[in-house]
């Protein structure tokens, strides 16, 4: 059970400090319930102005599933970066793999993605996670994934 005393919110300024992603590929607006080495909840407000909607699909805008996976993975990278207190000028966090992906419903303009991520295994700079995305109470997707911190110097 979540301990609200240990949980922390992360705003966009810290996201910019901890992740290298920028427009149009930054897919996190904020994060909630961060607990070091354990979990985080990423938040993405999906707007009609997203650069992928004109082509996916004209007249029927749907957020691409691969970008939903990326948004959840970015929440995992934020959890890793903050847990490891990584120096982003010297460390890159790379998405390593994804398993057991299931999509349940489309994501459309106006939706807010709530993306809980939990650490399932951690050894050094290698993390394994379980992640999901919800719109309201409806599950959009779930999957397991892994990432690794790599020194870039």
PDB file of C-alpha atoms in Angstrom:
ATOM      1  CA  UNK A   1       0.000   0.000   0.000  1.00  0.00           C
ATOM      2  CA  UNK A   2       1.232   3.466  -0.911  1.00  0.00           C
ATOM      3  CA  UNK A   3       2.676   5.602   1.892  1.00  0.00           C
ATOM      4  CA  UNK A   4       1.663   9.228   1.134  1.00  0.00           C
ATOM      5  CA  UNK A   5       4.465  10.445   3.418  1.00  0.00           C
ATOM      6  CA  UNK A   6       7.054   8.871   1.071  1.00  0.00           C
ATOM      7  CA  UNK A   7       5.375   9.726  -2.236  1.00  0.00           C
ATOM      8  CA  UNK A   8       6.579  12.795  -4.128  1.00  0.00           C
ATOM      9  CA  UNK A   9       5.331  14.866  -7.072  1.00  0.00           C
ATOM     10  CA  UNK A  10       7.657  15.794  -9.944  1.00  0.00           C
ATOM     11  CA  UNK A  11       6.952  18.842 -12.096  1.00  0.00           C
ATOM     12  CA  UNK A  12       7.936  19.668 -15.662  1.00  0.00           C
ATOM     13  CA  UNK A  13      11.082  21.576 -14.616  1.00  0.00           C
ATOM     14  CA  UNK A  14      12.550  18.463 -12.982  1.00  0.00           C
ATOM     15  CA  UNK A  15      11.423  16.313 -15.903  1.00  0.00           C
ATOM     16  CA  UNK A  16      13.443  18.620 -18.191  1.00  0.00           C
ATOM     17  CA  UNK A  17      16.440  18.197 -15.856  1.00  0.00           C
ATOM     18  CA  UNK A  18      16.192  14.403 -15.717  1.00  0.00           C
ATOM     19  CA  UNK A  19      15.115  13.388 -19.246  1.00  0.00           C
ATOM     20  CA  UNK A  20      16.753  14.363 -22.548  1.00  0.00           C
ATOM     21  CA  UNK A  21      13.433  14.255 -24.470  1.00  0.00           C
ATOM     22  CA  UNK A  22      11.991  17.480 -25.888  1.00  0.00           C
ATOM     23  CA  UNK A  23       9.092  18.440 -28.149  1.00  0.00           C
ATOM     24  CA  UNK A  24       7.711  16.647 -30.038  1.00  0.00           C
ATOM     25  CA  UNK A  25       8.937  13.523 -28.247  1.00  0.00           C
ATOM     26  CA  UNK A  26       8.572  14.417 -24.568  1.00  0.00           C
ATOM     27  CA  UNK A  27       5.427  12.536 -23.556  1.00  0.00           C
ATOM     28  CA  UNK A  28       5.244  13.385 -19.835  1.00  0.00           C
ATOM     29  CA  UNK A  29       3.681  16.505 -18.335  1.00  0.00           C
ATOM     30  CA  UNK A  30       4.267  15.647 -14.688  1.00  0.00           C
ATOM     31  CA  UNK A  31       4.591  12.702 -12.324  1.00  0.00           C
ATOM     32  CA  UNK A  32       2.995  11.807  -9.021  1.00  0.00           C
ATOM     33  CA  UNK A  33       3.546   9.286  -6.257  1.00  0.00           C
ATOM     34  CA  UNK A  34       7.289   8.872  -6.887  1.00  0.00           C
ATOM     35  CA  UNK A  35       8.875   6.487  -4.387  1.00  0.00           C
ATOM     36  CA  UNK A  36      12.610   5.913  -4.948  1.00  0.00           C
ATOM     37  CA  UNK A  37      13.408   2.458  -6.308  1.00  0.00           C
ATOM     38  CA  UNK A  38       9.753   1.434  -6.200  1.00  0.00           C
ATOM     39  CA  UNK A  39       7.189   3.312  -8.276  1.00  0.00           C
ATOM     40  CA  UNK A  40       5.954   6.421 -10.041  1.00  0.00           C
ATOM     41  CA  UNK A  41       2.791   7.572 -11.821  1.00  0.00           C
ATOM     42  CA  UNK A  42       3.394   9.550 -15.025  1.00  0.00           C
ATOM     43  CA  UNK A  43       0.759  11.973 -16.323  1.00  0.00           C
ATOM     44  CA  UNK A  44       0.262  12.934 -19.988  1.00  0.00           C
ATOM     45  CA  UNK A  45      -2.496  15.313 -21.067  1.00  0.00           C
ATOM     46  CA  UNK A  46      -3.311  14.354 -24.645  1.00  0.00           C
ATOM     47  CA  UNK A  47      -4.319  17.363 -26.744  1.00  0.00           C
ATOM     48  CA  UNK A  48      -5.645  17.739 -30.266  1.00  0.00           C
ATOM     49  CA  UNK A  49      -2.406  19.620 -31.050  1.00  0.00           C
ATOM     50  CA  UNK A  50      -0.207  16.505 -30.771  1.00  0.00           C
ATOM     51  CA  UNK A  51       1.942  16.292 -33.932  1.00  0.00           C
ATOM     52  CA  UNK A  52       0.882  12.708 -34.726  1.00  0.00           C
ATOM     53  CA  UNK A  53      -2.886  13.284 -34.869  1.00  0.00           C
ATOM     54  CA  UNK A  54      -3.101  14.777 -38.402  1.00  0.00           C
ATOM     55  CA  UNK A  55      -1.737  11.523 -39.825  1.00  0.00           C
ATOM     56  CA  UNK A  56      -3.106   9.027 -37.259  1.00  0.00           C
ATOM     57  CA  UNK A  57      -5.894   9.128 -38.347  1.00  0.00           C
ATOM     58  CA  UNK A  58      -7.473  11.980 -40.352  1.00  0.00           C
ATOM     59  CA  UNK A  59     -10.994  12.485 -39.046  1.00  0.00           C
ATOM     60  CA  UNK A  60     -10.498   9.848 -36.334  1.00  0.00           C
ATOM     61  CA  UNK A  61      -7.527  10.916 -34.151  1.00  0.00           C
ATOM     62  CA  UNK A  62      -6.035   8.036 -32.152  1.00  0.00           C
ATOM     63  CA  UNK A  63      -2.745   8.171 -30.213  1.00  0.00           C
ATOM     64  CA  UNK A  64      -0.382   5.540 -31.671  1.00  0.00           C
ATOM     65  CA  UNK A  65       0.089   2.574 -29.343  1.00  0.00           C
ATOM     66  CA  UNK A  66       3.850   2.737 -29.712  1.00  0.00           C
ATOM     67  CA  UNK A  67       3.755   6.308 -28.333  1.00  0.00           C
ATOM     68  CA  UNK A  68       1.665   5.187 -25.366  1.00  0.00           C
ATOM     69  CA  UNK A  69       4.372   2.600 -24.681  1.00  0.00           C
ATOM     70  CA  UNK A  70       7.003   5.342 -25.033  1.00  0.00           C
ATOM     71  CA  UNK A  71       5.144   7.613 -22.586  1.00  0.00           C
ATOM     72  CA  UNK A  72       5.056   4.840 -19.969  1.00  0.00           C
ATOM     73  CA  UNK A  73       8.740   4.082 -20.649  1.00  0.00           C
ATOM     74  CA  UNK A  74       9.575   7.774 -20.113  1.00  0.00           C
ATOM     75  CA  UNK A  75       7.891   7.560 -16.701  1.00  0.00           C
ATOM     76  CA  UNK A  76      10.124   4.550 -15.986  1.00  0.00           C
ATOM     77  CA  UNK A  77      13.200   6.488 -17.138  1.00  0.00           C
ATOM     78  CA  UNK A  78      12.248   9.352 -14.819  1.00  0.00           C
ATOM     79  CA  UNK A  79      11.900   6.890 -11.937  1.00  0.00           C
ATOM     80  CA  UNK A  80      15.343   5.450 -12.773  1.00  0.00           C
ATOM     81  CA  UNK A  81      17.024   8.820 -13.215  1.00  0.00           C
ATOM     82  CA  UNK A  82      15.767  10.129  -9.900  1.00  0.00           C
ATOM     83  CA  UNK A  83      16.396   6.854  -8.015  1.00  0.00           C
ATOM     84  CA  UNK A  84      19.980   6.660  -9.300  1.00  0.00           C
ATOM     85  CA  UNK A  85      20.428  10.447  -9.060  1.00  0.00           C
ATOM     86  CA  UNK A  86      21.908  10.096 -12.544  1.00  0.00           C
ATOM     87  CA  UNK A  87      23.976  12.898 -14.047  1.00  0.00           C
ATOM     88  CA  UNK A  88      22.082  13.287 -17.320  1.00  0.00           C
ATOM     89  CA  UNK A  89      25.079  14.991 -18.942  1.00  0.00           C
ATOM     90  CA  UNK A  90      26.995  11.699 -18.537  1.00  0.00           C
ATOM     91  CA  UNK A  91      24.294   9.010 -18.417  1.00  0.00           C
ATOM     92  CA  UNK A  92      21.696   7.950 -20.958  1.00  0.00           C
ATOM     93  CA  UNK A  93      18.819   5.670 -20.020  1.00  0.00           C
ATOM     94  CA  UNK A  94      17.982   3.302 -22.842  1.00  0.00           C
ATOM     95  CA  UNK A  95      14.762   1.346 -23.282  1.00  0.00           C
ATOM     96  CA  UNK A  96      15.902  -2.298 -23.583  1.00  0.00           C
ATOM     97  CA  UNK A  97      12.807  -4.400 -24.149  1.00  0.00           C
ATOM     98  CA  UNK A  98       9.062  -4.772 -23.848  1.00  0.00           C
ATOM     99  CA  UNK A  99       6.961  -7.889 -23.190  1.00  0.00           C
ATOM    100  CA  UNK A 100       3.327  -8.903 -22.798  1.00  0.00           C
ATOM    101  CA  UNK A 101       1.816  -5.771 -24.378  1.00  0.00           C
ATOM    102  CA  UNK A 102      -1.971  -5.569 -24.461  1.00  0.00           C
ATOM    103  CA  UNK A 103      -4.046  -2.636 -25.699  1.00  0.00           C
ATOM    104  CA  UNK A 104      -7.576  -2.253 -24.356  1.00  0.00           C
ATOM    105  CA  UNK A 105      -8.979   1.031 -25.715  1.00  0.00           C
ATOM    106  CA  UNK A 106      -7.939   3.939 -27.964  1.00  0.00           C
ATOM    107  CA  UNK A 107      -6.546   7.201 -26.576  1.00  0.00           C
ATOM    108  CA  UNK A 108      -8.028  10.346 -28.100  1.00  0.00           C
ATOM    109  CA  UNK A 109      -7.609  14.126 -27.818  1.00  0.00           C
ATOM    110  CA  UNK A 110      -8.812  15.354 -24.438  1.00  0.00           C
ATOM    111  CA  UNK A 111      -7.811  12.175 -22.600  1.00  0.00           C
ATOM    112  CA  UNK A 112      -5.416  12.263 -19.660  1.00  0.00           C
ATOM    113  CA  UNK A 113      -3.118   9.264 -19.437  1.00  0.00           C
ATOM    114  CA  UNK A 114      -2.304   8.143 -15.913  1.00  0.00           C
ATOM    115  CA  UNK A 115       0.669   5.776 -16.137  1.00  0.00           C
ATOM    116  CA  UNK A 116       1.631   3.778 -13.032  1.00  0.00           C
ATOM    117  CA  UNK A 117       5.054   2.135 -13.239  1.00  0.00           C
ATOM    118  CA  UNK A 118       6.456  -0.289 -10.657  1.00  0.00           C
ATOM    119  CA  UNK A 119       9.994  -1.627 -10.351  1.00  0.00           C
ATOM    120  CA  UNK A 120       9.909  -5.436 -10.436  1.00  0.00           C
ATOM    121  CA  UNK A 121      13.690  -5.983 -10.381  1.00  0.00           C
ATOM    122  CA  UNK A 122      16.683  -3.703  -9.996  1.00  0.00           C
ATOM    123  CA  UNK A 123      20.366  -4.577 -10.204  1.00  0.00           C
ATOM    124  CA  UNK A 124      22.833  -1.719 -10.536  1.00  0.00           C
ATOM    125  CA  UNK A 125      21.785   0.346 -13.543  1.00  0.00           C
ATOM    126  CA  UNK A 126      19.443  -2.301 -15.006  1.00  0.00           C
ATOM    127  CA  UNK A 127      15.765  -1.976 -14.087  1.00  0.00           C
ATOM    128  CA  UNK A 128      12.762  -4.128 -14.934  1.00  0.00           C
ATOM    129  CA  UNK A 129       9.278  -2.670 -14.640  1.00  0.00           C
ATOM    130  CA  UNK A 130       5.607  -3.386 -14.964  1.00  0.00           C
ATOM    131  CA  UNK A 131       3.722  -0.490 -16.491  1.00  0.00           C
ATOM    132  CA  UNK A 132       0.210   0.437 -17.504  1.00  0.00           C
ATOM    133  CA  UNK A 133      -1.788   3.379 -18.778  1.00  0.00           C
ATOM    134  CA  UNK A 134      -5.300   4.405 -17.776  1.00  0.00           C
ATOM    135  CA  UNK A 135      -7.809   6.992 -18.943  1.00  0.00           C
ATOM    136  CA  UNK A 136     -10.004   7.536 -15.906  1.00  0.00           C
ATOM    137  CA  UNK A 137     -10.665   4.062 -14.526  1.00  0.00           C
ATOM    138  CA  UNK A 138     -10.310   2.366 -17.929  1.00  0.00           C
ATOM    139  CA  UNK A 139      -7.097   0.472 -18.622  1.00  0.00           C
ATOM    140  CA  UNK A 140      -5.588   1.466 -21.968  1.00  0.00           C
ATOM    141  CA  UNK A 141      -2.566  -0.837 -21.968  1.00  0.00           C
ATOM    142  CA  UNK A 142      -0.278  -2.904 -19.768  1.00  0.00           C
ATOM    143  CA  UNK A 143       3.156  -4.432 -20.310  1.00  0.00           C
ATOM    144  CA  UNK A 144       6.515  -5.289 -18.780  1.00  0.00           C
ATOM    145  CA  UNK A 145       9.646  -3.468 -19.863  1.00  0.00           C
ATOM    146  CA  UNK A 146      13.306  -2.946 -19.045  1.00  0.00           C
ATOM    147  CA  UNK A 147      15.826  -0.121 -19.260  1.00  0.00           C
ATOM    148  CA  UNK A 148      19.511   0.395 -18.593  1.00  0.00           C
ATOM    149  CA  UNK A 149      21.603   3.391 -17.655  1.00  0.00           C
ATOM    150  CA  UNK A 150      24.668   3.773 -19.900  1.00  0.00           C
ATOM    151  CA  UNK A 151      27.611   6.116 -19.343  1.00  0.00           C
ATOM    152  CA  UNK A 152      28.013   8.347 -22.412  1.00  0.00           C
ATOM    153  CA  UNK A 153      31.517   9.653 -21.724  1.00  0.00           C
TER     154      UNK A 153
END
